[in-house]
mmCIF file of C-alpha atoms in Angstrom:
data_model
loop_
_atom_site.group_PDB
_atom_site.id
_atom_site.type_symbol
_atom_site.label_atom_id
_atom_site.label_comp_id
_atom_site.label_asym_id
_atom_site.label_seq_id
_atom_site.Cartn_x
_atom_site.Cartn_y
_atom_site.Cartn_z
ATOM 1 C CA MET A 113 -46.494 -1.321 1.457
ATOM 2 C CA THR A 114 -46.655 2.015 -0.373
ATOM 3 C CA ILE A 115 -50.069 3.574 -0.744
ATOM 4 C CA GLU A 116 -50.506 6.238 -3.414
ATOM 5 C CA THR A 117 -51.996 9.526 -2.345
ATOM 6 C CA ASP A 118 -55.171 10.636 -4.069
ATOM 7 C CA ASP A 119 -53.202 13.238 -6.066
ATOM 8 C CA ASN A 120 -50.575 10.740 -7.197
ATOM 9 C CA ALA A 121 -53.170 8.141 -8.101
ATOM 10 C CA SER A 122 -55.142 10.725 -10.040
ATOM 11 C CA ARG A 123 -52.070 11.833 -11.996
ATOM 12 C CA THR A 124 -51.065 8.235 -12.699
ATOM 13 C CA ALA A 125 -54.546 7.471 -14.001
ATOM 14 C CA ALA A 126 -54.568 10.583 -16.189
ATOM 15 C CA LEU A 127 -51.154 9.791 -17.705
ATOM 16 C CA LEU A 128 -52.189 6.203 -18.398
ATOM 17 C CA ALA A 129 -55.409 7.349 -20.051
ATOM 18 C CA ARG A 130 -53.514 9.797 -22.249
ATOM 19 C CA ALA A 131 -50.951 7.186 -23.252
ATOM 20 C CA LEU A 132 -53.836 4.928 -24.233
ATOM 21 C CA GLN A 133 -55.494 7.742 -26.160
ATOM 22 C CA PHE A 134 -52.462 8.635 -28.238
ATOM 23 C CA GLY A 135 -51.500 4.990 -28.629
ATOM 24 C CA ASP A 136 -54.926 3.860 -29.798
ATOM 25 C CA SER A 137 -54.783 2.103 -33.179
ATOM 26 C CA MET A 138 -57.873 4.111 -34.136
ATOM 27 C CA PHE A 139 -56.215 7.465 -33.355
ATOM 28 C CA PRO A 140 -56.958 9.510 -36.507
ATOM 29 C CA ILE A 141 -53.582 9.633 -38.234
ATOM 30 C CA GLY A 142 -54.342 7.237 -41.095
ATOM 31 C CA ALA A 143 -52.573 4.112 -39.845
ATOM 32 C CA PHE A 144 -55.468 1.966 -41.095
ATOM 33 C CA SER A 145 -54.544 2.784 -44.704
ATOM 34 C CA PHE A 146 -51.151 1.055 -44.442
ATOM 35 C CA SER A 147 -50.374 -2.662 -44.186
ATOM 36 C CA SER A 148 -46.585 -2.362 -43.645
ATOM 37 C CA GLY A 149 -45.878 -4.752 -46.498
ATOM 38 C CA LEU A 150 -48.444 -7.389 -45.543
ATOM 39 C CA GLU A 151 -50.521 -6.906 -48.684
ATOM 40 C CA SER A 152 -47.578 -7.807 -50.922
ATOM 41 C CA ALA A 153 -46.516 -10.573 -48.524
ATOM 42 C CA ILE A 154 -49.903 -12.233 -48.964
ATOM 43 C CA GLN A 155 -49.962 -11.698 -52.732
ATOM 44 C CA LYS A 156 -46.524 -13.306 -53.056
ATOM 45 C CA SER A 157 -47.357 -16.155 -50.628
ATOM 46 C CA VAL A 158 -44.835 -15.049 -48.020
ATOM 47 C CA VAL A 159 -47.750 -15.025 -45.590
ATOM 48 C CA ILE A 160 -50.236 -17.838 -46.131
ATOM 49 C CA ASP A 161 -51.653 -18.713 -42.699
ATOM 50 C CA VAL A 162 -51.683 -17.785 -39.020
ATOM 51 C CA ALA A 163 -48.193 -19.173 -38.401
ATOM 52 C CA THR A 164 -46.574 -17.171 -41.199
ATOM 53 C CA LEU A 165 -48.599 -14.091 -40.220
ATOM 54 C CA GLY A 166 -47.206 -14.382 -36.701
ATOM 55 C CA ALA A 167 -43.662 -14.747 -38.019
ATOM 56 C CA PHE A 168 -44.069 -11.783 -40.367
ATOM 57 C CA THR A 169 -45.443 -9.573 -37.588
ATOM 58 C CA ARG A 170 -42.740 -10.656 -35.150
ATOM 59 C CA THR A 171 -40.029 -9.783 -37.673
ATOM 60 C CA ALA A 172 -41.571 -6.358 -38.286
ATOM 61 C CA VAL A 173 -41.732 -5.632 -34.556
ATOM 62 C CA GLU A 174 -38.129 -6.729 -34.013
ATOM 63 C CA GLN A 175 -36.932 -4.602 -36.931
ATOM 64 C CA ALA A 176 -38.871 -1.629 -35.565
ATOM 65 C CA ALA A 177 -37.202 -2.021 -32.183
ATOM 66 C CA ARG A 178 -33.726 -2.064 -33.733
ATOM 67 C CA GLY A 179 -34.464 0.912 -35.972
ATOM 68 C CA ASP A 180 -37.218 3.401 -35.239
ATOM 69 C CA GLY A 181 -37.360 2.311 -31.592
ATOM 70 C CA ILE A 182 -33.791 3.441 -30.957
ATOM 71 C CA ALA A 183 -34.500 6.763 -32.653
ATOM 72 C CA LEU A 184 -37.681 7.225 -30.637
ATOM 73 C CA ILE A 185 -35.796 6.928 -27.351
ATOM 74 C CA ALA A 186 -33.083 9.319 -28.549
ATOM 75 C CA ALA A 187 -35.764 11.767 -29.679
ATOM 76 C CA HIS A 188 -37.563 11.548 -26.356
ATOM 77 C CA ARG A 189 -34.344 12.430 -24.523
ATOM 78 C CA ALA A 190 -33.828 15.418 -26.824
ATOM 79 C CA ALA A 191 -37.442 16.509 -26.371
ATOM 80 C CA VAL A 192 -37.205 16.348 -22.582
ATOM 81 C CA ALA A 193 -34.140 18.580 -22.841
ATOM 82 C CA GLY A 194 -36.038 20.931 -25.166
ATOM 83 C CA ASP A 195 -33.349 20.497 -27.839
ATOM 84 C CA VAL A 196 -35.237 20.929 -31.110
ATOM 85 C CA ASP A 197 -32.013 20.894 -33.146
ATOM 86 C CA ALA A 198 -31.173 17.456 -31.748
ATOM 87 C CA LEU A 199 -34.689 16.318 -32.603
ATOM 88 C CA THR A 200 -34.133 17.452 -36.176
ATOM 89 C CA ARG A 201 -30.925 15.439 -36.387
ATOM 90 C CA VAL A 202 -32.679 12.323 -35.091
ATOM 91 C CA ASP A 203 -35.516 12.851 -37.541
ATOM 92 C CA SER A 204 -33.109 13.044 -40.476
ATOM 93 C CA GLN A 205 -31.539 9.748 -39.403
ATOM 94 C CA VAL A 206 -34.950 8.061 -39.336
ATOM 95 C CA TYR A 207 -35.865 9.420 -42.762
ATOM 96 C CA ALA A 208 -32.530 8.387 -44.276
ATOM 97 C CA ARG A 209 -33.161 4.777 -43.279
ATOM 98 C CA LYS A 210 -36.525 4.610 -45.065
ATOM 99 C CA LEU A 211 -35.349 3.228 -48.390
ATOM 100 C CA SER A 212 -38.691 2.799 -50.141
ATOM 101 C CA ASP A 213 -41.041 5.585 -51.153
ATOM 102 C CA GLU A 214 -43.908 3.837 -49.373
ATOM 103 C CA ALA A 215 -42.031 3.537 -46.077
ATOM 104 C CA ARG A 216 -41.079 7.209 -46.197
ATOM 105 C CA ALA A 217 -44.626 8.243 -47.097
ATOM 106 C CA MET A 218 -46.100 6.170 -44.273
ATOM 107 C CA SER A 219 -43.741 7.570 -41.629
ATOM 108 C CA VAL A 220 -43.973 11.201 -42.767
ATOM 109 C CA ARG A 221 -47.751 11.292 -43.251
ATOM 110 C CA MET A 222 -48.440 9.681 -39.904
ATOM 111 C CA GLY A 223 -45.818 11.833 -38.182
ATOM 112 C CA LYS A 224 -47.173 15.082 -39.556
ATOM 113 C CA LYS A 225 -50.765 14.206 -38.700
ATOM 114 C CA PHE A 226 -49.773 13.016 -35.227
ATOM 115 C CA THR A 227 -47.968 16.294 -34.585
ATOM 116 C CA GLU A 228 -50.903 18.344 -35.846
ATOM 117 C CA MET A 229 -53.302 16.422 -33.639
ATOM 118 C CA GLY A 230 -50.964 16.859 -30.686
ATOM 119 C CA VAL A 231 -50.893 20.623 -31.148
ATOM 120 C CA GLU A 232 -54.688 20.779 -31.281
ATOM 121 C CA VAL A 233 -55.285 18.438 -28.346
ATOM 122 C CA VAL A 234 -52.305 19.075 -26.043
ATOM 123 C CA GLY A 235 -51.129 22.481 -27.252
ATOM 124 C CA ALA A 236 -47.655 22.335 -25.686
ATOM 125 C CA PRO A 237 -45.028 24.836 -26.959
ATOM 126 C CA LEU A 238 -42.661 22.014 -27.901
ATOM 127 C CA LEU A 239 -45.309 20.483 -30.144
ATOM 128 C CA ARG A 240 -45.926 23.849 -31.789
ATOM 129 C CA ALA A 241 -42.206 24.299 -32.400
ATOM 130 C CA TRP A 242 -41.972 20.824 -33.933
ATOM 131 C CA ARG A 243 -44.997 21.429 -36.153
ATOM 132 C CA HIS A 244 -43.413 24.666 -37.378
ATOM 133 C CA ARG A 245 -40.254 22.829 -38.398
ATOM 134 C CA ILE A 246 -42.315 20.292 -40.336
ATOM 135 C CA GLU A 247 -44.475 22.922 -42.023
ATOM 136 C CA THR A 248 -41.421 24.947 -43.090
ATOM 137 C CA SER A 249 -39.721 21.783 -44.459
ATOM 138 C CA VAL A 250 -36.820 22.048 -42.025
ATOM 139 C CA THR A 251 -37.440 18.417 -41.082
ATOM 140 C CA PRO A 252 -39.568 15.608 -42.571
ATOM 141 C CA GLY A 253 -41.376 14.848 -39.293
ATOM 142 C CA CYS A 254 -41.231 11.045 -39.125
ATOM 143 C CA TYR A 255 -43.715 9.232 -36.916
ATOM 144 C CA PRO A 256 -41.325 7.819 -34.251
ATOM 145 C CA VAL A 257 -39.998 11.315 -33.554
ATOM 146 C CA ALA A 258 -43.494 12.817 -33.505
ATOM 147 C CA LEU A 259 -44.541 10.194 -30.959
ATOM 148 C CA ALA A 260 -41.501 10.932 -28.801
ATOM 149 C CA VAL A 261 -42.126 14.682 -28.876
ATOM 150 C CA ASN A 262 -45.778 14.218 -27.983
ATOM 151 C CA PHE A 263 -45.102 11.931 -25.026
ATOM 152 C CA ALA A 264 -42.254 14.081 -23.718
ATOM 153 C CA ALA A 265 -44.460 17.174 -23.932
ATOM 154 C CA GLN A 266 -47.072 15.421 -21.792
ATOM 155 C CA GLY A 267 -44.555 14.166 -19.235
ATOM 156 C CA LEU A 268 -45.009 10.565 -20.401
ATOM 157 C CA PRO A 269 -41.845 8.420 -20.194
ATOM 158 C CA ALA A 270 -39.823 7.043 -23.096
ATOM 159 C CA ARG A 271 -40.684 3.487 -22.071
ATOM 160 C CA GLN A 272 -44.384 4.138 -22.644
ATOM 161 C CA ALA A 273 -43.696 5.831 -25.969
ATOM 162 C CA PHE A 274 -41.616 2.841 -27.066
ATOM 163 C CA VAL A 275 -44.297 0.345 -26.034
ATOM 164 C CA VAL A 276 -46.961 2.345 -27.867
ATOM 165 C CA HIS A 277 -44.779 2.416 -30.975
ATOM 166 C CA GLN A 278 -44.129 -1.322 -30.926
ATOM 167 C CA TYR A 279 -47.787 -2.056 -30.250
ATOM 168 C CA GLY A 280 -48.725 0.143 -33.190
ATOM 169 C CA VAL A 281 -46.431 -1.723 -35.577
ATOM 170 C CA ALA A 282 -48.036 -5.039 -34.671
ATOM 171 C CA ALA A 283 -51.591 -3.695 -34.542
ATOM 172 C CA THR A 284 -51.290 -2.092 -37.981
ATOM 173 C CA ILE A 285 -50.214 -5.363 -39.574
ATOM 174 C CA LEU A 286 -52.729 -7.500 -37.721
ATOM 175 C CA GLY A 287 -55.556 -5.073 -38.446
ATOM 176 C CA ALA A 288 -54.695 -5.273 -42.134
ATOM 177 C CA ALA A 289 -54.597 -9.070 -41.908
ATOM 178 C CA LEU A 290 -58.239 -9.151 -40.861
ATOM 179 C CA ARG A 291 -59.104 -7.470 -44.171
ATOM 180 C CA LEU A 292 -56.657 -9.350 -46.381
ATOM 181 C CA MET A 293 -56.724 -13.002 -45.355
ATOM 182 C CA LYS A 294 -58.719 -15.679 -43.611
ATOM 183 C CA VAL A 295 -57.831 -15.073 -39.984
ATOM 184 C CA SER A 296 -59.943 -14.495 -36.898
ATOM 185 C CA HIS A 297 -59.879 -11.780 -34.271
ATOM 186 C CA VAL A 298 -58.966 -14.414 -31.699
ATOM 187 C CA GLU A 299 -55.931 -15.505 -33.716
ATOM 188 C CA THR A 300 -54.673 -11.952 -34.250
ATOM 189 C CA GLN A 301 -55.166 -11.112 -30.585
ATOM 190 C CA LYS A 302 -53.115 -14.150 -29.588
ATOM 191 C CA ILE A 303 -50.260 -12.928 -31.793
ATOM 192 C CA LEU A 304 -50.543 -9.414 -30.378
ATOM 193 C CA TYR A 305 -50.588 -10.721 -26.809
ATOM 194 C CA GLU A 306 -47.435 -12.757 -27.361
ATOM 195 C CA LEU A 307 -45.553 -9.879 -28.981
ATOM 196 C CA SER A 308 -46.645 -7.380 -26.338
ATOM 197 C CA GLY A 309 -44.918 -9.539 -23.740
ATOM 198 C CA GLN A 310 -41.583 -8.886 -25.460
ATOM 199 C CA SER A 311 -41.808 -5.089 -25.344
ATOM 200 C CA GLU A 312 -39.873 -4.599 -22.110
ATOM 201 C CA ALA A 313 -36.887 -6.670 -23.238
ATOM 202 C CA MET A 314 -36.825 -4.805 -26.559
ATOM 203 C CA TYR A 315 -36.980 -1.465 -24.744
ATOM 204 C CA VAL A 316 -34.032 -2.316 -22.499
ATOM 205 C CA THR A 317 -31.930 -3.235 -25.539
ATOM 206 C CA ALA A 318 -32.973 -0.157 -27.526
ATOM 207 C CA ALA A 319 -32.428 2.209 -24.587
ATOM 208 C CA ALA A 320 -28.840 1.007 -24.241
ATOM 209 C CA ALA A 321 -28.101 1.526 -27.937
ATOM 210 C CA ARG A 322 -26.653 4.584 -29.647
ATOM 211 C CA LEU A 323 -28.428 6.379 -32.475
ATOM 212 C CA SER A 324 -25.742 5.101 -34.833
ATOM 213 C CA ASP A 325 -26.794 1.558 -33.919
ATOM 214 C CA MET A 326 -30.081 1.982 -35.774
ATOM 215 C CA ALA A 327 -30.448 -0.852 -38.271
ATOM 216 C CA GLY A 328 -32.328 -0.150 -41.485
ATOM 217 C CA PHE A 329 -31.401 -3.364 -43.300
ATOM 218 C CA ALA A 330 -34.621 -5.276 -44.023
ATOM 219 C CA PRO A 331 -34.277 -6.748 -47.531
ATOM 220 C CA LEU A 332 -37.570 -8.644 -47.610
ATOM 221 C CA ALA A 333 -39.487 -5.551 -46.514
ATOM 222 C CA GLU A 334 -37.822 -3.473 -49.225
ATOM 223 C CA ILE A 335 -38.560 -6.101 -51.889
ATOM 224 C CA LEU A 336 -42.206 -6.307 -50.840
ATOM 225 C CA ALA A 337 -42.448 -2.511 -50.917
ATOM 226 C CA ALA A 338 -41.065 -2.466 -54.471
ATOM 227 C CA VAL A 339 -43.542 -5.150 -55.510
ATOM 228 C CA HIS A 340 -46.409 -3.255 -53.914
ATOM 229 C CA THR A 341 -45.567 -0.075 -55.822
ATOM 230 C CA ARG A 342 -46.191 -1.895 -59.124
ATOM 231 C CA ALA A 343 -49.153 -3.977 -57.981
ATOM 232 C CA HIS A 344 -52.238 -3.770 -60.239
ATOM 233 C CA VAL A 345 -54.623 -4.170 -57.311
ATOM 234 C CA ARG A 346 -53.920 -2.387 -54.026
ATOM 235 C CA LEU A 347 -56.155 -2.027 -51.002
ATOM 236 C CA PHE A 348 -53.481 -0.385 -48.841
ATOM 237 C CA MET A 349 -50.921 2.385 -49.390
ATOM 238 C CA SER A 350 -48.020 0.152 -48.285
#
């Protein structure tokens, strides 16, 4: 049996706490103002109850793993190597796959704010370099890449960054559901618990993929985004 030394245990606890901090759904980057298409899905009766909410959230999480999740892992590898040019290339690939204005706005606004917060809280040189590229419009600064840079700068592994990303996708939708439809906290937590159990398998698949394997094809999501843009009543920005 391996027993952690006090120093190792202390470092492990600190890294876990920081992963939880930057992965918190209430971390101030504006995630609460987006529904990731759920608002339109409810308006158009795509989501009508707990079962369809679970299916909608599961689809969003799976799509995130096949798209942004692959980019996040590639970005984390580039960040660990200190290759800012490679990070910029990954970021451009993420941005190019955001077909709707709302999806691009969500990713860029959250990514920029996340990077700014990282600079203020962590202050690592890599984060400052990435913020400079965003501020000078060299790169859009999408959220998955910002998350990867932040975690790499703190010495947090890609697996944790991926899990935080996937958790955030589900939590954003389920948090919006509590404000948009008749659903309880218990029901949303059950959905979140089930989906969280799939994170490891999704990570293994995404980690083995190439950046070119990123899949941006999500027709229903794009249709719902287009509908949301023209909606007369909107509570959320997406």
